[in-house]
Amino acid sequence: MINEEVVKSLLEETKNRTIVAATKYGNEVDILNLVSLGIKDIGENRVKVFLEKYELLHDADIVWHFIGHLQSKKVKMMINKIDYLHSLDRLSLAEQIQEHRSLPLSCFIEVNISNESTKYGLPIEEVVSFYKKMRNYDKINIVGLMGMATHTDDEAIIRHQFSKLTELKSEINSLADKPIEYLSIGMSNDYKIALDFEATHLRIGSILFRKEE
Ligand SMILES: *Cc1c(COP(=O)(O)O)cnc(C)c1O
């Protein structure tokens, strides 16, 4: 169940940014409820669940984001159904997208800003050269960078990690190439901090939903 009060105050608080609702905690009724409240950017992180929801909702006014780790072997079955990919993090994935996507896909490069080995994403040092390589893939349009900060109550750590992504974006944009516009940072526990770091896309999940009684 969607917590409508939270959605309304979030929309007020995050004007000019895009809330991508991470809907892994909800079903298709919840998604339609979000759309009616004004959140039409919907993010799924599992291919199977995405395909099930897409099947039911592809006629609705929804912008589909894939935000989770994407296995190369699953690209073919879903890549032409999404509008944005937030988790481009390796060449082998780019190859699969180039092969199977019909129209250019707007992609965020996922960067491992927390440096935790369990997290996905390119190491910071590799991002600029990866970005340059992506110019050769005409089915991939790099629109931004995505990162996930360490889950912690220590704001200083989160700020430090977000700032790395803001810096990386300026570095890429100083290469005088086509500038990238977007930063996909901020989740339920740290989106307020992300607002200070040029976040354009906030991927917010758990706080949108009511806890089951
Ligand atoms: C679930 C998820 C989110 C949102 O997380 P919350 O803490 O529930 O807001 C953001 N990004 C990705 C990739 C997710 O899987």
PDB file of C-alpha atoms and ligand atoms in Angstrom:
ATOM      1  CA  MET A   1       0.000   0.000   0.000  1.00  0.00           C
ATOM      2  CA  ILE A   2       1.256   3.437  -0.947  1.00  0.00           C
ATOM      3  CA  ASN A   3       1.661   6.044   1.769  1.00  0.00           C
ATOM      4  CA  GLU A   4      -0.017   8.949   0.011  1.00  0.00           C
ATOM      5  CA  GLU A   5       1.022  11.579   2.553  1.00  0.00           C
ATOM      6  CA  VAL A   6       4.676  10.667   2.094  1.00  0.00           C
ATOM      7  CA  VAL A   7       4.365  10.787  -1.696  1.00  0.00           C
ATOM      8  CA  LYS A   8       2.742  14.228  -1.591  1.00  0.00           C
ATOM      9  CA  SER A   9       5.335  15.725   0.715  1.00  0.00           C
ATOM     10  CA  LEU A  10       8.191  14.136  -1.238  1.00  0.00           C
ATOM     11  CA  LEU A  11       6.917  15.631  -4.486  1.00  0.00           C
ATOM     12  CA  GLU A  12       6.769  19.004  -2.785  1.00  0.00           C
ATOM     13  CA  GLU A  13      10.264  18.610  -1.344  1.00  0.00           C
ATOM     14  CA  THR A  14      11.927  17.410  -4.548  1.00  0.00           C
ATOM     15  CA  LYS A  15      10.489  19.779  -7.147  1.00  0.00           C
ATOM     16  CA  ASN A  16      12.559  19.889 -10.365  1.00  0.00           C
ATOM     17  CA  ARG A  17      14.041  16.459  -9.652  1.00  0.00           C
ATOM     18  CA  THR A  18      12.688  13.154 -10.867  1.00  0.00           C
ATOM     19  CA  ILE A  19      11.547  10.624  -8.314  1.00  0.00           C
ATOM     20  CA  VAL A  20      12.061   7.147  -9.697  1.00  0.00           C
ATOM     21  CA  ALA A  21       9.875   4.968  -7.502  1.00  0.00           C
ATOM     22  CA  ALA A  22      11.689   1.728  -6.677  1.00  0.00           C
ATOM     23  CA  THR A  23       8.648  -0.522  -6.733  1.00  0.00           C
ATOM     24  CA  LYS A  24      10.136  -3.852  -5.662  1.00  0.00           C
ATOM     25  CA  TYR A  25       8.042  -3.528  -2.490  1.00  0.00           C
ATOM     26  CA  GLY A  26       4.785  -3.085  -4.400  1.00  0.00           C
ATOM     27  CA  ASN A  27       2.436  -4.577  -6.958  1.00  0.00           C
ATOM     28  CA  GLU A  28       0.781  -3.183 -10.079  1.00  0.00           C
ATOM     29  CA  VAL A  29      -2.029  -1.546  -8.088  1.00  0.00           C
ATOM     30  CA  ASP A  30       0.590   0.356  -6.082  1.00  0.00           C
ATOM     31  CA  ILE A  31       2.272   1.468  -9.308  1.00  0.00           C
ATOM     32  CA  LEU A  32      -0.989   2.799 -10.745  1.00  0.00           C
ATOM     33  CA  ASN A  33      -1.597   4.592  -7.469  1.00  0.00           C
ATOM     34  CA  LEU A  34       1.824   6.241  -7.705  1.00  0.00           C
ATOM     35  CA  VAL A  35       1.091   7.305 -11.286  1.00  0.00           C
ATOM     36  CA  SER A  36      -2.186   8.880 -10.235  1.00  0.00           C
ATOM     37  CA  LEU A  37      -0.385  10.768  -7.457  1.00  0.00           C
ATOM     38  CA  GLY A  38       2.127  12.157  -9.967  1.00  0.00           C
ATOM     39  CA  ILE A  39       5.057   9.719  -9.943  1.00  0.00           C
ATOM     40  CA  LYS A  40       5.210   8.129 -13.357  1.00  0.00           C
ATOM     41  CA  ASP A  41       8.888   7.130 -13.351  1.00  0.00           C
ATOM     42  CA  ILE A  42       8.937   3.549 -12.153  1.00  0.00           C
ATOM     43  CA  GLY A  43      12.108   1.583 -11.397  1.00  0.00           C
ATOM     44  CA  GLU A  44      12.398  -2.170 -11.148  1.00  0.00           C
ATOM     45  CA  ASN A  45      15.508  -4.053 -10.151  1.00  0.00           C
ATOM     46  CA  ARG A  46      14.678  -7.650 -11.144  1.00  0.00           C
ATOM     47  CA  VAL A  47      14.110  -8.695 -14.763  1.00  0.00           C
ATOM     48  CA  LYS A  48      11.462 -11.297 -14.017  1.00  0.00           C
ATOM     49  CA  VAL A  49       9.363  -8.966 -11.867  1.00  0.00           C
ATOM     50  CA  PHE A  50       9.833  -6.112 -14.318  1.00  0.00           C
ATOM     51  CA  LEU A  51       8.507  -8.247 -17.182  1.00  0.00           C
ATOM     52  CA  GLU A  52       5.470  -9.320 -15.144  1.00  0.00           C
ATOM     53  CA  LYS A  53       4.583  -5.755 -14.235  1.00  0.00           C
ATOM     54  CA  TYR A  54       5.308  -4.445 -17.729  1.00  0.00           C
ATOM     55  CA  GLU A  55       2.994  -7.059 -19.199  1.00  0.00           C
ATOM     56  CA  LEU A  56       0.137  -5.708 -17.071  1.00  0.00           C
ATOM     57  CA  LEU A  57       0.964  -2.015 -17.279  1.00  0.00           C
ATOM     58  CA  HIS A  58       2.589  -1.292 -20.622  1.00  0.00           C
ATOM     59  CA  ASP A  59      -0.381   0.802 -21.748  1.00  0.00           C
ATOM     60  CA  ALA A  60      -0.214   3.047 -18.676  1.00  0.00           C
ATOM     61  CA  ASP A  61       1.508   6.426 -18.704  1.00  0.00           C
ATOM     62  CA  ILE A  62       4.747   5.128 -17.217  1.00  0.00           C
ATOM     63  CA  VAL A  63       8.426   5.839 -17.869  1.00  0.00           C
ATOM     64  CA  TRP A  64      10.222   2.557 -17.177  1.00  0.00           C
ATOM     65  CA  HIS A  65      13.622   2.555 -15.498  1.00  0.00           C
ATOM     66  CA  PHE A  66      15.695  -0.537 -14.863  1.00  0.00           C
ATOM     67  CA  ILE A  67      17.751   0.207 -11.749  1.00  0.00           C
ATOM     68  CA  GLY A  68      19.153  -3.146 -10.619  1.00  0.00           C
ATOM     69  CA  HIS A  69      22.074  -5.257 -11.694  1.00  0.00           C
ATOM     70  CA  LEU A  70      21.444  -6.570 -15.207  1.00  0.00           C
ATOM     71  CA  GLN A  71      22.802  -9.932 -16.287  1.00  0.00           C
ATOM     72  CA  SER A  72      23.975  -9.949 -19.905  1.00  0.00           C
ATOM     73  CA  LYS A  73      21.969 -13.057 -20.772  1.00  0.00           C
ATOM     74  CA  LYS A  74      18.726 -11.300 -19.785  1.00  0.00           C
ATOM     75  CA  VAL A  75      19.243  -8.202 -21.942  1.00  0.00           C
ATOM     76  CA  LYS A  76      17.493  -9.560 -24.998  1.00  0.00           C
ATOM     77  CA  MET A  77      14.153 -10.201 -23.283  1.00  0.00           C
ATOM     78  CA  MET A  78      13.735  -6.756 -21.731  1.00  0.00           C
ATOM     79  CA  ILE A  79      15.981  -4.135 -23.288  1.00  0.00           C
ATOM     80  CA  ASN A  80      13.444  -2.824 -25.803  1.00  0.00           C
ATOM     81  CA  LYS A  81      10.821  -2.371 -23.102  1.00  0.00           C
ATOM     82  CA  ILE A  82      12.646   0.147 -20.927  1.00  0.00           C
ATOM     83  CA  ASP A  83      13.222   3.894 -21.230  1.00  0.00           C
ATOM     84  CA  TYR A  84      16.275   4.215 -18.955  1.00  0.00           C
ATOM     85  CA  LEU A  85      18.972   1.894 -17.660  1.00  0.00           C
ATOM     86  CA  HIS A  86      20.675   3.009 -14.435  1.00  0.00           C
ATOM     87  CA  SER A  87      23.126   0.139 -14.118  1.00  0.00           C
ATOM     88  CA  LEU A  88      25.456   0.106 -17.115  1.00  0.00           C
ATOM     89  CA  ASP A  89      28.707  -1.021 -15.539  1.00  0.00           C
ATOM     90  CA  ARG A  90      30.682  -3.132 -17.984  1.00  0.00           C
ATOM     91  CA  LEU A  91      31.635  -3.578 -21.629  1.00  0.00           C
ATOM     92  CA  SER A  92      30.042  -7.003 -21.967  1.00  0.00           C
ATOM     93  CA  LEU A  93      26.697  -5.468 -21.023  1.00  0.00           C
ATOM     94  CA  ALA A  94      27.204  -2.650 -23.539  1.00  0.00           C
ATOM     95  CA  GLU A  95      27.873  -5.270 -26.236  1.00  0.00           C
ATOM     96  CA  GLN A  96      24.604  -7.038 -25.481  1.00  0.00           C
ATOM     97  CA  ILE A  97      22.654  -3.777 -25.538  1.00  0.00           C
ATOM     98  CA  GLN A  98      24.271  -2.799 -28.843  1.00  0.00           C
ATOM     99  CA  GLU A  99      23.225  -6.143 -30.281  1.00  0.00           C
ATOM    100  CA  HIS A 100      19.626  -6.280 -29.085  1.00  0.00           C
ATOM    101  CA  ARG A 101      18.341  -2.744 -28.642  1.00  0.00           C
ATOM    102  CA  SER A 102      16.519  -1.171 -31.602  1.00  0.00           C
ATOM    103  CA  LEU A 103      16.582   2.551 -30.736  1.00  0.00           C
ATOM    104  CA  PRO A 104      19.328   4.280 -28.725  1.00  0.00           C
ATOM    105  CA  LEU A 105      18.827   3.695 -24.987  1.00  0.00           C
ATOM    106  CA  SER A 106      19.391   6.388 -22.358  1.00  0.00           C
ATOM    107  CA  CYS A 107      21.862   4.912 -19.883  1.00  0.00           C
ATOM    108  CA  PHE A 108      23.481   5.909 -16.603  1.00  0.00           C
ATOM    109  CA  ILE A 109      26.946   4.555 -15.922  1.00  0.00           C
ATOM    110  CA  GLU A 110      26.830   2.897 -12.502  1.00  0.00           C
ATOM    111  CA  VAL A 111      29.839   3.848 -10.408  1.00  0.00           C
ATOM    112  CA  ASN A 112      31.010   2.030  -7.306  1.00  0.00           C
ATOM    113  CA  ILE A 113      31.270   5.072  -5.027  1.00  0.00           C
ATOM    114  CA  SER A 114      31.210   3.115  -1.794  1.00  0.00           C
ATOM    115  CA  ASN A 115      34.102   0.881  -2.779  1.00  0.00           C
ATOM    116  CA  GLU A 116      32.399  -2.113  -1.226  1.00  0.00           C
ATOM    117  CA  SER A 117      33.262  -5.274  -3.082  1.00  0.00           C
ATOM    118  CA  THR A 118      29.678  -6.467  -2.716  1.00  0.00           C
ATOM    119  CA  LYS A 119      28.310  -3.525  -4.684  1.00  0.00           C
ATOM    120  CA  TYR A 120      28.130  -3.368  -8.441  1.00  0.00           C
ATOM    121  CA  GLY A 121      29.397  -0.515 -10.556  1.00  0.00           C
ATOM    122  CA  LEU A 122      32.596   0.560 -12.270  1.00  0.00           C
ATOM    123  CA  PRO A 123      35.538   1.616 -10.123  1.00  0.00           C
ATOM    124  CA  ILE A 124      35.822   5.416 -10.152  1.00  0.00           C
ATOM    125  CA  GLU A 125      39.175   5.364 -11.985  1.00  0.00           C
ATOM    126  CA  GLU A 126      37.687   3.494 -14.934  1.00  0.00           C
ATOM    127  CA  VAL A 127      34.660   5.665 -15.572  1.00  0.00           C
ATOM    128  CA  VAL A 128      36.161   8.283 -17.898  1.00  0.00           C
ATOM    129  CA  SER A 129      37.713   5.742 -20.248  1.00  0.00           C
ATOM    130  CA  PHE A 130      34.525   3.666 -20.195  1.00  0.00           C
ATOM    131  CA  TYR A 131      32.543   6.782 -21.053  1.00  0.00           C
ATOM    132  CA  LYS A 132      34.838   7.442 -24.037  1.00  0.00           C
ATOM    133  CA  LYS A 133      34.430   3.894 -25.289  1.00  0.00           C
ATOM    134  CA  MET A 134      30.664   4.263 -25.214  1.00  0.00           C
ATOM    135  CA  ARG A 135      30.911   6.737 -28.122  1.00  0.00           C
ATOM    136  CA  ASN A 136      31.367   3.705 -30.375  1.00  0.00           C
ATOM    137  CA  TYR A 137      28.047   2.197 -29.343  1.00  0.00           C
ATOM    138  CA  ASP A 138      25.284   3.922 -31.246  1.00  0.00           C
ATOM    139  CA  LYS A 139      22.554   2.147 -29.284  1.00  0.00           C
ATOM    140  CA  ILE A 140      23.861   3.592 -26.028  1.00  0.00           C
ATOM    141  CA  ASN A 141      23.299   7.198 -25.080  1.00  0.00           C
ATOM    142  CA  ILE A 142      25.051   8.063 -21.824  1.00  0.00           C
ATOM    143  CA  VAL A 143      22.859  10.560 -19.991  1.00  0.00           C
ATOM    144  CA  GLY A 144      24.261  10.390 -16.478  1.00  0.00           C
ATOM    145  CA  LEU A 145      26.000   8.633 -13.620  1.00  0.00           C
ATOM    146  CA  MET A 146      24.427   6.460 -10.945  1.00  0.00           C
ATOM    147  CA  GLY A 147      25.764   5.623  -7.518  1.00  0.00           C
ATOM    148  CA  MET A 148      24.744   4.031  -4.255  1.00  0.00           C
ATOM    149  CA  ALA A 149      26.241   5.314  -1.047  1.00  0.00           C
ATOM    150  CA  THR A 150      27.083   3.117   1.901  1.00  0.00           C
ATOM    151  CA  HIS A 151      24.041   2.454   4.075  1.00  0.00           C
ATOM    152  CA  THR A 152      25.083   4.316   7.211  1.00  0.00           C
ATOM    153  CA  ASP A 153      23.907   6.973   9.658  1.00  0.00           C
ATOM    154  CA  ASP A 154      27.214   8.774   9.197  1.00  0.00           C
ATOM    155  CA  GLU A 155      26.321  11.684   6.930  1.00  0.00           C
ATOM    156  CA  ALA A 156      29.955  12.584   6.316  1.00  0.00           C
ATOM    157  CA  ILE A 157      30.590   9.251   4.603  1.00  0.00           C
ATOM    158  CA  ILE A 158      27.544   9.640   2.388  1.00  0.00           C
ATOM    159  CA  ARG A 159      28.478  13.225   1.486  1.00  0.00           C
ATOM    160  CA  HIS A 160      31.998  12.172   0.619  1.00  0.00           C
ATOM    161  CA  GLN A 161      30.741   9.394  -1.674  1.00  0.00           C
ATOM    162  CA  PHE A 162      28.144  11.565  -3.424  1.00  0.00           C
ATOM    163  CA  SER A 163      30.744  14.297  -3.958  1.00  0.00           C
ATOM    164  CA  LYS A 164      32.910  11.845  -5.889  1.00  0.00           C
ATOM    165  CA  LEU A 165      30.115  11.396  -8.403  1.00  0.00           C
ATOM    166  CA  THR A 166      29.504  15.138  -8.735  1.00  0.00           C
ATOM    167  CA  GLU A 167      33.225  15.604  -9.432  1.00  0.00           C
ATOM    168  CA  LEU A 168      33.279  12.778 -11.933  1.00  0.00           C
ATOM    169  CA  LYS A 169      30.393  14.351 -13.798  1.00  0.00           C
ATOM    170  CA  SER A 170      32.283  17.674 -14.096  1.00  0.00           C
ATOM    171  CA  GLU A 171      35.382  15.823 -15.226  1.00  0.00           C
ATOM    172  CA  ILE A 172      33.481  14.040 -17.973  1.00  0.00           C
ATOM    173  CA  ASN A 173      31.780  17.254 -19.018  1.00  0.00           C
ATOM    174  CA  SER A 174      35.118  19.072 -19.266  1.00  0.00           C
ATOM    175  CA  LEU A 175      36.177  16.646 -21.995  1.00  0.00           C
ATOM    176  CA  ALA A 176      34.173  18.887 -24.316  1.00  0.00           C
ATOM    177  CA  ASP A 177      32.112  15.981 -25.450  1.00  0.00           C
ATOM    178  CA  LYS A 178      28.350  15.932 -25.371  1.00  0.00           C
ATOM    179  CA  PRO A 179      27.661  16.842 -21.716  1.00  0.00           C
ATOM    180  CA  ILE A 180      25.922  14.424 -19.418  1.00  0.00           C
ATOM    181  CA  GLU A 181      23.097  15.959 -17.470  1.00  0.00           C
ATOM    182  CA  TYR A 182      21.944  13.520 -14.874  1.00  0.00           C
ATOM    183  CA  LEU A 183      22.959  12.094 -11.511  1.00  0.00           C
ATOM    184  CA  SER A 184      20.963   9.180 -10.133  1.00  0.00           C
ATOM    185  CA  ILE A 185      21.734   9.282  -6.404  1.00  0.00           C
ATOM    186  CA  GLY A 186      19.699   9.200  -3.230  1.00  0.00           C
ATOM    187  CA  MET A 187      17.486   6.504  -1.758  1.00  0.00           C
ATOM    188  CA  SER A 188      15.034   6.512   1.158  1.00  0.00           C
ATOM    189  CA  ASN A 189      17.669   7.003   3.837  1.00  0.00           C
ATOM    190  CA  ASP A 190      19.902   9.527   2.059  1.00  0.00           C
ATOM    191  CA  TYR A 191      17.851  11.398  -0.558  1.00  0.00           C
ATOM    192  CA  LYS A 192      17.894  14.620   1.487  1.00  0.00           C
ATOM    193  CA  ILE A 193      21.685  14.595   1.294  1.00  0.00           C
ATOM    194  CA  ALA A 194      21.601  13.805  -2.425  1.00  0.00           C
ATOM    195  CA  LEU A 195      19.639  17.013  -2.987  1.00  0.00           C
ATOM    196  CA  ASP A 196      22.820  18.917  -2.032  1.00  0.00           C
ATOM    197  CA  PHE A 197      24.850  17.066  -4.696  1.00  0.00           C
ATOM    198  CA  GLU A 198      23.009  17.885  -7.918  1.00  0.00           C
ATOM    199  CA  ALA A 199      20.864  14.748  -7.837  1.00  0.00           C
ATOM    200  CA  THR A 200      18.459  14.780 -10.768  1.00  0.00           C
ATOM    201  CA  HIS A 201      17.006  11.294 -10.225  1.00  0.00           C
ATOM    202  CA  LEU A 202      16.170  10.031  -6.728  1.00  0.00           C
ATOM    203  CA  ARG A 203      15.542   6.283  -6.592  1.00  0.00           C
ATOM    204  CA  ILE A 204      13.181   5.997  -3.652  1.00  0.00           C
ATOM    205  CA  GLY A 205      11.521   2.808  -2.475  1.00  0.00           C
ATOM    206  CA  SER A 206      10.686   1.803   1.068  1.00  0.00           C
ATOM    207  CA  ILE A 207       9.391   5.131   2.417  1.00  0.00           C
ATOM    208  CA  LEU A 208       6.709   5.259  -0.307  1.00  0.00           C
ATOM    209  CA  PHE A 209       5.047   2.215   1.155  1.00  0.00           C
ATOM    210  CA  ARG A 210       3.043   1.729   4.325  1.00  0.00           C
ATOM    211  CA  LYS A 211       4.298  -0.916   6.654  1.00  0.00           C
ATOM    212  CA  GLU A 212       1.910  -3.871   6.725  1.00  0.00           C
ATOM    213  CA  GLU A 213      -0.006  -3.969  10.004  1.00  0.00           C
TER     214      GLU A 213
HETATM  215  C1  LIG B   1      15.408  -0.765  -3.818  1.00  0.00           C
HETATM  216  C2  LIG B   1      16.323   0.109  -4.573  1.00  0.00           C
HETATM  217  C3  LIG B   1      16.361   1.501  -4.322  1.00  0.00           C
HETATM  218  C4  LIG B   1      15.504   2.181  -3.269  1.00  0.00           C
HETATM  219  O1  LIG B   1      15.877   1.780  -1.989  1.00  0.00           O
HETATM  220  P1  LIG B   1      15.088   2.278  -0.688  1.00  0.00           P
HETATM  221  O2  LIG B   1      16.115   2.255   0.370  1.00  0.00           O
HETATM  222  O3  LIG B   1      13.994   1.319  -0.484  1.00  0.00           O
HETATM  223  O4  LIG B   1      14.592   3.660  -0.969  1.00  0.00           O
HETATM  224  C5  LIG B   1      17.232   2.269  -5.078  1.00  0.00           C
HETATM  225  N1  LIG B   1      18.022   1.727  -6.022  1.00  0.00           N
HETATM  226  C6  LIG B   1      18.017   0.401  -6.278  1.00  0.00           C
HETATM  227  C7  LIG B   1      18.943  -0.129  -7.309  1.00  0.00           C
HETATM  228  C8  LIG B   1      17.166  -0.435  -5.568  1.00  0.00           C
HETATM  229  O5  LIG B   1      17.168  -1.755  -5.821  1.00  0.00           O
END
